[in-house]
Short mmCIF file of C-alpha atoms and ligand atoms in Angstrom, two decimals:
data_model
loop_
_atom_site.label_atom_id
_atom_site.label_comp_id
_atom_site.label_asym_id
_atom_site.label_seq_id
_atom_site.Cartn_x
_atom_site.Cartn_y
_atom_site.Cartn_z
CA MET S 267 81.17 37.53 -37.84
CA THR S 268 80.24 33.90 -37.19
CA LEU S 269 83.08 31.49 -36.62
CA GLN S 270 84.53 29.62 -39.58
CA ALA S 271 86.19 26.21 -39.82
CA PRO S 272 89.99 26.57 -39.51
CA LYS S 273 92.05 27.27 -42.61
CA GLY S 274 92.74 24.15 -44.64
CA THR S 275 89.71 22.30 -43.24
CA PHE S 276 86.17 21.97 -44.51
CA ASP S 277 82.88 20.37 -43.56
CA TRP S 278 81.37 17.43 -45.38
CA LEU S 279 77.72 18.32 -45.86
CA PRO S 280 74.84 16.43 -47.47
CA PRO S 281 74.51 15.34 -50.17
CA ARG S 282 78.26 15.37 -50.88
CA SER S 283 79.01 13.79 -47.51
CA GLU S 284 77.27 10.67 -48.85
CA VAL S 285 80.01 10.44 -51.44
CA ALA S 286 82.68 10.52 -48.73
CA LEU S 287 80.93 7.66 -46.93
CA ALA S 288 80.57 5.67 -50.14
CA VAL S 289 84.25 6.18 -50.95
CA ARG S 290 85.37 4.91 -47.53
CA GLU S 291 83.06 1.95 -47.93
CA ALA S 292 84.15 1.09 -51.48
CA LEU S 293 87.89 1.54 -50.92
CA THR S 294 87.86 -0.75 -47.90
CA ALA S 295 85.47 -3.38 -49.25
CA PRO S 296 88.19 -5.41 -51.05
CA VAL S 297 90.36 -5.40 -47.91
CA ARG S 298 87.55 -6.58 -45.67
CA ARG S 299 86.91 -9.42 -48.11
CA ALA S 300 90.57 -10.42 -47.90
CA GLY S 301 90.70 -11.14 -44.18
CA TYR S 302 92.13 -7.81 -43.04
CA GLY S 303 90.94 -6.86 -39.53
CA TYR S 304 89.86 -3.38 -38.49
CA VAL S 305 92.19 -1.37 -36.25
CA GLU S 306 91.45 1.97 -34.63
CA THR S 307 94.34 3.84 -33.03
CA PRO S 308 94.31 7.17 -31.13
CA VAL S 309 94.09 10.38 -33.12
CA PHE S 310 97.11 11.65 -31.15
CA GLU S 311 100.29 9.81 -30.25
CA ASP S 312 103.59 10.57 -28.58
CA THR S 313 105.47 12.91 -30.89
CA ALA S 314 108.43 10.53 -30.81
CA LEU S 315 106.43 7.88 -32.68
CA PHE S 316 106.20 10.03 -35.80
CA VAL S 317 109.68 11.47 -35.48
CA ARG S 318 111.05 7.92 -35.53
CA GLY S 319 108.37 6.24 -37.61
CA VAL S 320 107.95 8.81 -40.36
CA GLY S 321 111.45 10.26 -40.20
CA GLU S 322 112.99 13.56 -39.17
CA SER S 323 114.08 14.52 -42.66
CA THR S 324 110.59 14.21 -44.17
CA ASP S 325 108.33 17.17 -44.90
CA ILE S 326 105.77 15.66 -42.59
CA VAL S 327 108.00 15.70 -39.53
CA SER S 328 110.05 18.77 -40.33
CA LYS S 329 107.18 21.09 -41.30
CA GLU S 330 103.73 19.60 -41.16
CA MET S 331 103.03 18.19 -37.70
CA TYR S 332 100.40 19.48 -35.32
CA THR S 333 102.38 19.09 -32.11
CA PHE S 334 101.28 20.30 -28.69
CA THR S 335 102.14 19.85 -25.05
CA ASP S 336 99.31 18.47 -22.93
CA LYS S 337 98.54 19.51 -19.37
CA GLY S 338 100.79 16.73 -18.11
CA GLY S 339 103.75 18.13 -20.03
CA ARG S 340 103.80 15.38 -22.70
CA SER S 341 104.62 16.21 -26.28
CA LEU S 342 101.79 14.84 -28.39
CA THR S 343 101.09 15.06 -32.11
CA LEU S 344 97.88 14.72 -34.09
CA ARG S 345 98.56 11.78 -36.39
CA PRO S 346 99.79 12.85 -39.84
CA GLU S 347 99.53 9.31 -41.25
CA GLY S 348 98.49 5.85 -40.16
CA THR S 349 101.33 3.38 -40.66
CA ALA S 350 103.48 4.34 -37.66
CA SER S 351 100.48 4.03 -35.31
CA VAL S 352 99.47 0.65 -36.73
CA VAL S 353 102.98 -0.76 -36.36
CA ARG S 354 103.16 0.67 -32.83
CA ALA S 355 99.88 -1.03 -31.95
CA VAL S 356 101.03 -4.36 -33.42
CA LEU S 357 104.25 -4.25 -31.40
CA GLN S 358 102.59 -3.02 -28.21
CA HIS S 359 100.01 -5.81 -28.23
CA GLY S 360 102.30 -8.51 -29.58
CA LEU S 361 100.08 -9.25 -32.57
CA HIS S 362 103.21 -10.27 -34.44
CA ASN S 363 103.63 -13.22 -32.05
CA GLY S 364 100.54 -14.85 -33.53
CA GLN S 365 99.65 -15.91 -37.05
CA LEU S 366 101.61 -14.03 -39.73
CA PRO S 367 101.10 -11.94 -41.68
CA VAL S 368 99.11 -9.62 -39.42
CA LYS S 369 96.66 -7.91 -41.76
CA LEU S 370 94.94 -4.72 -40.63
CA TRP S 371 92.96 -1.87 -42.14
CA TYR S 372 91.98 1.54 -40.82
CA SER S 373 89.98 4.59 -41.75
CA GLY S 374 90.42 8.00 -40.19
CA SER S 375 91.35 11.64 -40.07
CA GLN S 376 94.93 12.75 -40.64
CA PHE S 377 96.41 16.14 -39.82
CA ARG S 378 99.20 17.97 -41.62
CA TYR S 379 100.08 21.63 -41.52
CA GLU S 380 100.25 22.04 -45.31
CA ARG S 381 99.88 24.88 -47.74
CA ALA S 382 96.11 24.64 -48.12
CA GLN S 383 94.77 24.36 -51.66
CA LYS S 384 92.38 22.21 -53.63
CA GLY S 385 93.13 18.57 -52.85
CA ARG S 386 95.60 19.51 -50.11
CA TYR S 387 94.06 20.04 -46.71
CA ARG S 388 95.21 20.30 -43.12
CA HIS S 389 92.60 17.80 -42.02
CA PHE S 390 91.91 14.99 -44.47
CA TRP S 391 90.75 11.42 -44.48
CA GLN S 392 92.64 8.28 -45.38
CA VAL S 393 91.76 4.64 -45.50
CA GLY S 394 94.73 2.34 -45.14
CA ALA S 395 95.79 -1.30 -45.09
CA GLU S 396 98.95 -2.90 -43.73
CA ALA S 397 100.27 -6.46 -43.82
CA LEU S 398 103.09 -7.26 -41.41
CA GLY S 399 105.32 -10.22 -40.86
CA ALA S 400 105.84 -11.70 -44.31
CA GLU S 401 108.14 -10.79 -47.13
CA ASP S 402 106.21 -12.22 -50.02
CA PRO S 403 105.69 -10.57 -53.41
CA ALA S 404 102.13 -11.94 -53.41
CA LEU S 405 101.37 -9.73 -50.41
CA ASP S 406 102.61 -6.60 -52.19
CA ALA S 407 100.58 -7.61 -55.23
CA GLU S 408 97.50 -8.40 -53.14
CA LEU S 409 97.50 -4.92 -51.64
CA ILE S 410 97.97 -3.20 -54.99
CA VAL S 411 95.21 -5.27 -56.61
CA MET S 412 92.85 -4.45 -53.74
CA ALA S 413 93.45 -0.72 -54.07
CA ALA S 414 92.95 -0.89 -57.84
CA ASP S 415 89.73 -2.86 -57.30
CA GLY S 416 88.58 -0.31 -54.74
CA TYR S 417 88.91 2.55 -57.22
CA ALA S 418 87.26 0.45 -59.92
CA GLY S 419 84.41 -0.34 -57.53
CA LEU S 420 83.61 3.37 -57.45
CA GLY S 421 83.37 3.46 -61.22
CA LEU S 422 86.63 5.40 -61.58
CA THR S 423 88.40 4.74 -64.87
CA GLY S 424 91.10 7.44 -64.78
CA VAL S 425 93.26 6.13 -61.93
CA ARG S 426 96.76 5.18 -63.05
CA LEU S 427 99.20 3.02 -61.10
CA LEU S 428 102.88 3.97 -61.00
CA LEU S 429 105.24 1.24 -59.80
CA ASN S 430 108.85 1.10 -58.71
CA THR S 431 111.20 -0.78 -56.42
CA LEU S 432 113.68 0.82 -54.03
CA GLY S 433 116.03 -2.11 -53.50
CA CYS S 434 116.97 -3.46 -50.10
CA ARG S 435 119.64 -3.31 -47.41
CA GLU S 436 121.97 -5.20 -49.72
CA CYS S 437 121.80 -3.08 -52.84
CA ARG S 438 120.58 0.29 -51.60
CA PRO S 439 123.83 1.55 -49.99
CA ALA S 440 125.75 1.40 -53.28
CA TYR S 441 122.91 3.11 -55.09
CA ARG S 442 122.63 5.74 -52.37
CA ALA S 443 126.33 6.52 -52.69
CA ALA S 444 126.11 6.79 -56.49
CA LEU S 445 123.11 9.11 -56.16
CA GLN S 446 124.90 11.28 -53.61
CA ASP S 447 127.91 11.63 -55.94
CA PHE S 448 125.58 12.81 -58.68
CA LEU S 449 123.61 15.19 -56.44
CA ARG S 450 126.66 16.79 -54.83
CA ALA S 451 127.67 18.10 -58.25
CA LEU S 452 124.37 19.97 -58.76
CA ASP S 453 123.46 23.57 -58.08
CA LEU S 454 121.21 23.19 -55.04
CA ASP S 455 120.18 25.40 -52.13
CA GLU S 456 121.56 24.77 -48.65
CA ALA S 457 118.55 22.84 -47.31
CA THR S 458 118.58 20.53 -50.30
CA ARG S 459 122.33 19.99 -49.96
CA GLN S 460 121.75 18.85 -46.42
CA ARG S 461 119.06 16.53 -47.65
CA VAL S 462 121.53 15.01 -50.11
CA GLU S 463 123.61 13.95 -47.12
CA ILE S 464 120.78 12.72 -44.90
CA ASN S 465 118.20 11.41 -47.32
CA PRO S 466 119.28 11.62 -50.96
CA LEU S 467 116.37 9.59 -52.36
CA ARG S 468 114.02 12.27 -51.13
CA VAL S 469 115.69 14.79 -53.42
CA LEU S 470 114.41 12.81 -56.42
CA ASP S 471 110.91 13.60 -55.15
CA ASP S 472 111.53 17.37 -55.07
CA LYS S 473 108.68 18.93 -57.02
CA ARG S 474 110.43 22.25 -57.87
CA PRO S 475 111.09 22.62 -61.62
CA GLU S 476 114.60 24.05 -61.07
CA VAL S 477 115.51 20.92 -59.15
CA GLN S 478 113.71 18.52 -61.48
CA ALA S 479 115.53 20.02 -64.48
CA GLN S 480 118.86 19.00 -62.98
CA LEU S 481 117.78 15.45 -62.18
CA ALA S 482 117.45 14.22 -65.76
CA GLY S 483 120.64 12.15 -65.66
CA ALA S 484 120.38 10.94 -62.07
CA PRO S 485 121.27 7.30 -61.45
CA LEU S 486 118.23 5.07 -61.06
CA VAL S 487 117.61 2.34 -58.50
CA VAL S 488 116.62 -0.15 -61.21
CA ASP S 489 120.18 -0.12 -62.49
CA HIS S 490 121.56 -1.00 -59.05
CA LEU S 491 119.25 -3.79 -57.88
CA CYS S 492 120.62 -7.03 -56.45
CA GLU S 493 119.40 -10.34 -57.88
CA ALA S 494 116.99 -10.95 -55.01
CA CYS S 495 115.35 -7.55 -55.49
CA LYS S 496 115.09 -8.06 -59.25
CA THR S 497 113.41 -11.43 -58.81
CA TYR S 498 111.08 -10.07 -56.16
CA HIS S 499 110.02 -7.15 -58.31
CA GLU S 500 109.51 -9.34 -61.38
CA GLU S 501 107.18 -11.53 -59.34
CA VAL S 502 105.13 -8.53 -58.15
CA ARG S 503 104.84 -7.29 -61.73
CA ALA S 504 103.87 -10.73 -63.04
CA LEU S 505 101.13 -11.11 -60.40
CA LEU S 506 99.75 -7.66 -61.21
CA THR S 507 99.69 -8.42 -64.90
CA ALA S 508 98.05 -11.81 -64.30
CA SER S 509 95.38 -10.00 -62.23
CA GLY S 510 94.66 -7.60 -65.03
CA VAL S 511 96.04 -4.58 -63.17
CA ILE S 512 97.70 -2.15 -65.53
CA TYR S 513 100.73 -0.24 -64.26
CA THR S 514 103.44 2.06 -65.50
CA ASP S 515 107.03 1.53 -64.38
CA ASP S 516 108.23 4.78 -62.87
CA PRO S 517 111.92 4.45 -62.01
CA ARG S 518 111.87 7.85 -60.29
CA LEU S 519 109.07 7.11 -57.86
CA VAL S 520 110.50 7.15 -54.33
CA ARG S 521 109.50 7.16 -50.73
CA GLY S 522 112.34 8.88 -49.08
CA LEU S 523 113.13 6.84 -46.00
CA ASP S 524 115.76 4.25 -45.39
CA TYR S 525 113.31 1.73 -44.04
CA TYR S 526 111.20 1.83 -47.17
CA THR S 527 112.36 -1.08 -49.27
CA ARG S 528 111.51 -2.77 -52.52
CA THR S 529 107.96 -2.27 -53.82
CA THR S 530 106.75 1.32 -53.94
CA PHE S 531 103.70 2.61 -55.79
CA GLU S 532 101.39 5.51 -56.25
CA PHE S 533 97.91 5.89 -57.72
CA VAL S 534 97.44 9.12 -59.66
CA HIS S 535 94.48 10.76 -61.34
CA GLY S 536 94.63 13.29 -64.16
CA GLY S 537 91.55 15.28 -63.11
CA LEU S 538 92.97 16.84 -59.94
CA GLY S 539 95.50 19.37 -61.18
CA SER S 540 98.78 19.35 -59.31
CA GLN S 541 97.67 17.23 -56.32
CA SER S 542 97.42 14.18 -58.53
CA ALA S 543 98.17 11.39 -56.02
CA VAL S 544 95.00 9.69 -54.83
CA GLY S 545 96.87 6.98 -52.94
CA GLY S 546 100.25 5.48 -52.33
CA GLY S 547 102.17 2.88 -50.46
CA GLY S 548 104.94 0.37 -50.41
CA ARG S 549 107.10 -1.97 -48.42
CA TYR S 550 108.75 -0.80 -45.20
CA ASP S 551 110.87 -3.63 -43.96
CA GLY S 552 112.85 -1.54 -41.47
CA LEU S 553 110.07 0.37 -39.74
CA SER S 554 109.46 -2.03 -36.86
CA GLU S 555 113.12 -1.84 -35.89
CA MET S 556 113.00 1.96 -36.03
CA LEU S 557 110.25 1.76 -33.40
CA GLY S 558 112.28 -0.57 -31.19
CA GLY S 559 110.59 -3.76 -32.40
CA PRO S 560 111.98 -6.95 -33.91
CA VAL S 561 112.64 -7.53 -37.61
CA LEU S 562 109.13 -7.39 -39.01
CA PRO S 563 108.71 -6.75 -42.72
CA GLY S 564 105.62 -4.84 -43.73
CA VAL S 565 103.79 -3.53 -46.75
CA GLY S 566 100.79 -1.26 -46.98
CA TRP S 567 99.02 1.68 -48.51
CA ALA S 568 97.02 4.75 -47.64
CA LEU S 569 94.37 6.09 -49.99
CA GLY S 570 93.15 9.68 -49.80
CA VAL S 571 89.38 9.84 -49.44
CA ASP S 572 89.13 13.58 -50.18
CA ARG S 573 91.11 13.38 -53.39
CA THR S 574 89.21 10.27 -54.46
CA VAL S 575 85.98 12.27 -54.14
CA LEU S 576 87.56 15.00 -56.30
CA ALA S 577 88.52 12.34 -58.85
CA MET S 578 84.94 11.09 -58.90
CA GLU S 579 83.71 14.63 -59.40
CA ALA S 580 86.16 15.05 -62.30
CA GLU S 581 84.70 11.89 -63.86
CA GLY S 582 81.10 13.00 -63.30
CA LEU S 583 80.38 10.18 -60.86
CA LEU S 584 78.83 12.03 -57.93
CA ASP S 585 75.13 11.76 -58.72
CA ARG S 586 74.69 8.09 -57.93
CA GLU S 587 76.19 8.40 -54.43
CA GLU S 588 74.48 11.68 -53.64
CA ALA S 589 71.14 10.03 -54.36
CA ALA S 590 71.76 7.71 -51.43
CA SER S 591 70.76 10.42 -48.96
CA ARG S 592 67.23 10.54 -50.37
CA VAL S 593 64.36 8.96 -48.52
CA GLN S 594 61.78 6.76 -50.25
CA VAL S 595 58.65 7.97 -48.52
CA TYR S 596 57.69 11.39 -47.17
CA GLY S 597 54.76 11.99 -44.82
CA VAL S 598 52.54 15.04 -45.19
CA PRO S 599 50.21 15.34 -42.16
CA LEU S 600 47.60 18.09 -42.06
CA GLY S 601 46.38 18.97 -38.59
CA GLU S 602 47.23 18.01 -35.03
CA GLU S 603 45.65 14.57 -34.97
CA ALA S 604 47.11 13.67 -38.38
CA ARG S 605 50.61 14.62 -37.21
CA ARG S 606 50.41 12.21 -34.32
CA ARG S 607 49.13 9.41 -36.57
CA MET S 608 51.76 10.20 -39.22
CA PHE S 609 54.55 10.00 -36.64
CA LEU S 610 53.48 6.42 -35.89
CA LEU S 611 53.12 5.57 -39.56
CA ILE S 612 56.60 6.88 -40.40
CA THR S 613 58.04 4.97 -37.45
CA GLU S 614 56.35 1.81 -38.72
CA LEU S 615 57.70 2.37 -42.22
CA ARG S 616 61.23 2.81 -40.89
CA ARG S 617 60.94 -0.31 -38.76
CA ALA S 618 59.79 -2.15 -41.87
CA GLY S 619 63.06 -1.16 -43.53
CA LEU S 620 61.94 1.76 -45.69
CA ASP S 621 63.70 5.13 -45.71
CA ALA S 622 61.08 7.58 -44.54
CA ASP S 623 60.82 11.16 -43.34
CA MET S 624 57.94 13.55 -42.72
CA SER S 625 57.14 17.21 -42.55
CA PHE S 626 57.85 18.81 -39.17
CA GLY S 627 56.98 22.19 -37.73
CA GLY S 628 53.25 22.27 -38.50
CA LYS S 629 53.56 23.22 -42.18
CA GLY S 630 50.51 23.52 -44.39
CA LEU S 631 49.93 21.43 -47.51
CA LYS S 632 51.99 23.62 -49.84
CA GLY S 633 55.05 23.85 -47.58
CA ALA S 634 54.92 20.17 -46.70
CA MET S 635 54.66 19.12 -50.36
CA LYS S 636 57.69 21.26 -51.12
CA GLY S 637 59.51 19.27 -48.42
CA ALA S 638 58.38 16.06 -50.08
CA ASP S 639 59.80 17.17 -53.43
CA ARG S 640 63.11 18.23 -51.89
CA SER S 641 63.46 14.96 -49.98
CA GLY S 642 63.81 13.05 -53.24
CA ALA S 643 61.14 10.59 -52.06
CA GLY S 644 59.29 8.49 -54.63
CA TYR S 645 56.04 8.62 -52.66
CA ALA S 646 54.26 11.10 -50.42
CA VAL S 647 51.69 9.91 -47.90
CA ILE S 648 49.18 12.69 -47.34
CA LEU S 649 46.98 12.50 -44.27
CA GLY S 650 44.24 15.11 -43.87
CA GLU S 651 41.33 15.24 -41.44
CA ARG S 652 38.90 13.72 -43.92
CA ASP S 653 41.35 10.86 -44.64
CA LEU S 654 41.71 10.21 -40.93
CA ALA S 655 37.96 10.01 -40.49
CA ALA S 656 37.84 7.50 -43.36
CA GLY S 657 40.74 5.50 -41.86
CA SER S 658 42.91 5.95 -44.95
CA ALA S 659 45.65 8.16 -46.42
CA GLN S 660 46.47 9.40 -49.92
CA VAL S 661 49.52 7.71 -51.42
CA LYS S 662 50.92 9.96 -54.11
CA ASP S 663 53.46 8.82 -56.69
CA LEU S 664 55.61 11.94 -56.89
CA ALA S 665 56.99 11.12 -60.31
CA SER S 666 53.67 10.55 -62.11
CA GLY S 667 51.40 12.55 -59.79
CA ASP S 668 49.00 9.58 -59.47
CA GLN S 669 47.22 9.53 -56.13
CA THR S 670 45.20 6.74 -54.53
CA ALA S 671 43.50 6.32 -51.15
CA VAL S 672 44.93 3.41 -49.17
CA PRO S 673 43.59 2.14 -45.81
CA LEU S 674 46.00 3.16 -43.02
CA ALA S 675 46.43 -0.46 -41.97
CA GLU S 676 47.69 -1.34 -45.46
CA ILE S 677 50.07 1.56 -46.09
CA VAL S 678 53.25 -0.21 -45.01
CA GLU S 679 52.55 -3.29 -47.14
CA THR S 680 51.43 -1.18 -50.12
CA LEU S 681 54.57 0.95 -50.08
CA LYS S 682 56.86 -2.01 -49.54
CA GLU S 683 55.22 -3.62 -52.54
CA ARG S 684 55.49 -0.54 -54.76
CA LEU S 685 59.07 0.24 -53.78
CA ARG S 686 60.22 -3.29 -54.47
CA LYS S 687 59.65 -2.75 -58.22
P1 ATP P 1389 101.61 14.42 -51.78
O1 ATP P 1389 102.84 14.05 -52.57
O2 ATP P 1389 100.45 14.80 -52.63
O3 ATP P 1389 101.90 15.39 -50.68
P2 ATP P 1389 101.99 12.31 -49.91
O4 ATP P 1389 103.10 11.52 -50.49
O5 ATP P 1389 102.28 13.27 -48.81
O6 ATP P 1389 101.16 13.05 -51.06
P3 ATP P 1389 100.94 10.02 -48.52
O7 ATP P 1389 101.56 10.41 -47.24
O8 ATP P 1389 101.48 8.88 -49.29
O9 ATP P 1389 100.83 11.31 -49.47
O10 ATP P 1389 99.38 9.80 -48.27
C1 ATP P 1389 98.58 8.95 -49.09
C2 ATP P 1389 97.45 9.71 -49.74
O11 ATP P 1389 96.80 10.59 -48.84
C3 ATP P 1389 97.88 10.65 -50.86
O12 ATP P 1389 98.06 9.93 -52.06
C4 ATP P 1389 96.72 11.61 -50.95
O13 ATP P 1389 95.65 11.06 -51.71
C5 ATP P 1389 96.31 11.73 -49.52
N1 ATP P 1389 96.84 12.97 -48.94
C6 ATP P 1389 98.09 13.19 -48.47
N2 ATP P 1389 98.21 14.44 -48.00
C7 ATP P 1389 96.99 15.04 -48.18
C8 ATP P 1389 96.46 16.33 -47.87
N3 ATP P 1389 97.18 17.26 -47.28
N4 ATP P 1389 95.16 16.59 -48.21
C9 ATP P 1389 94.40 15.65 -48.79
N5 ATP P 1389 94.84 14.42 -49.08
C10 ATP P 1389 96.12 14.10 -48.78
MG1 MG P 1390 102.69 15.32 -48.75
#
């Protein structure tokens, strides 16, 4: 048997791979327009970075990490997410000592040992944006607006934004205690009971129906916010509304770590079945300190490229992007001499900015024309021995079937002209 890609992974192949490229491009376009700089961090990091930066009690760290020991005896982990690495890089290079906020975006593979299913993979792609060094509701709003605009830029209409706030160092402890009191009285398994003690907010995020059923009367953060958090959240909401971004308040939306504060949000899509989150993010004012850095508030998001492609498929939006892999012109040379001349012609066309391909492997007219049809090209340039002798080639409009002889020296200009229409 030939080897297969590992479980939970898949290959992006043409033409669908064009959609993945277009999604990365579209989701990051708003960020690039907003002065965010590109950051690329290593695919693997010291395991300790994620243990501290994502949190020991999370599913990611407790169950999903690809951790290995390298030949030098170091414990390394394939990155399961991007934020911890970005904050590490900012601290390591002192970017926070310059102009604030530091605004960065990234795009890359993430690795999580998950239960593989549609929309949930062990290797997947995220684009992300982070803004560090300012606690300003306009920054939270800016990021959310940019993500919403990114989805809209792809033509998606079914993405919904869920919004919540998690409070801050001032008001969270009292809420946490109230939540723990409530949770301790429930019928929960041992692991969940432990979670109640370590990370009670995370229990609200438990997807199991038997747990969800018991959470109906759980205390909500919104009822425990301090004045500063209320004002902050009102400002974020007002800016979103003023920007025309529609959201739903979801008082149960959490990110389960102590250093996540205030604004938290998720983008969901109805066409994906149970893996409905296409992106998410929030404010993490305590993360820098967890990594040994100074007080450095931050806010950011990560958007799932793979699930966004699935959302586009659900909305019937794949055709336009898939068409991008098609060439405009396809060369059909017949005979040895014609092949050599065609190679030069195709090279010229490409250098003139046209997307061009040709038949390879010495195919005859029938096989080469089949290649032309499959390529999606609008025009075929057919070059036979008689054409060569006459110093011209046949330019065939593949949609109408019209064919005209054009002098070889004029082919590039003629096709540029025709394709401009
Ligand atoms: P979920 O609740 O679905 O597990 P998450 O909270 O783990 O999502 P984040 O860590 O916030 O997700 O990552 C941001 C986005 O990355 C998600 O909204 C999703 O679109 C995508 N994503 C996360 N895990 C996977 C995965 N295993 N396969 C594909 N995409 C993923
Ligand atoms: Mg997850």
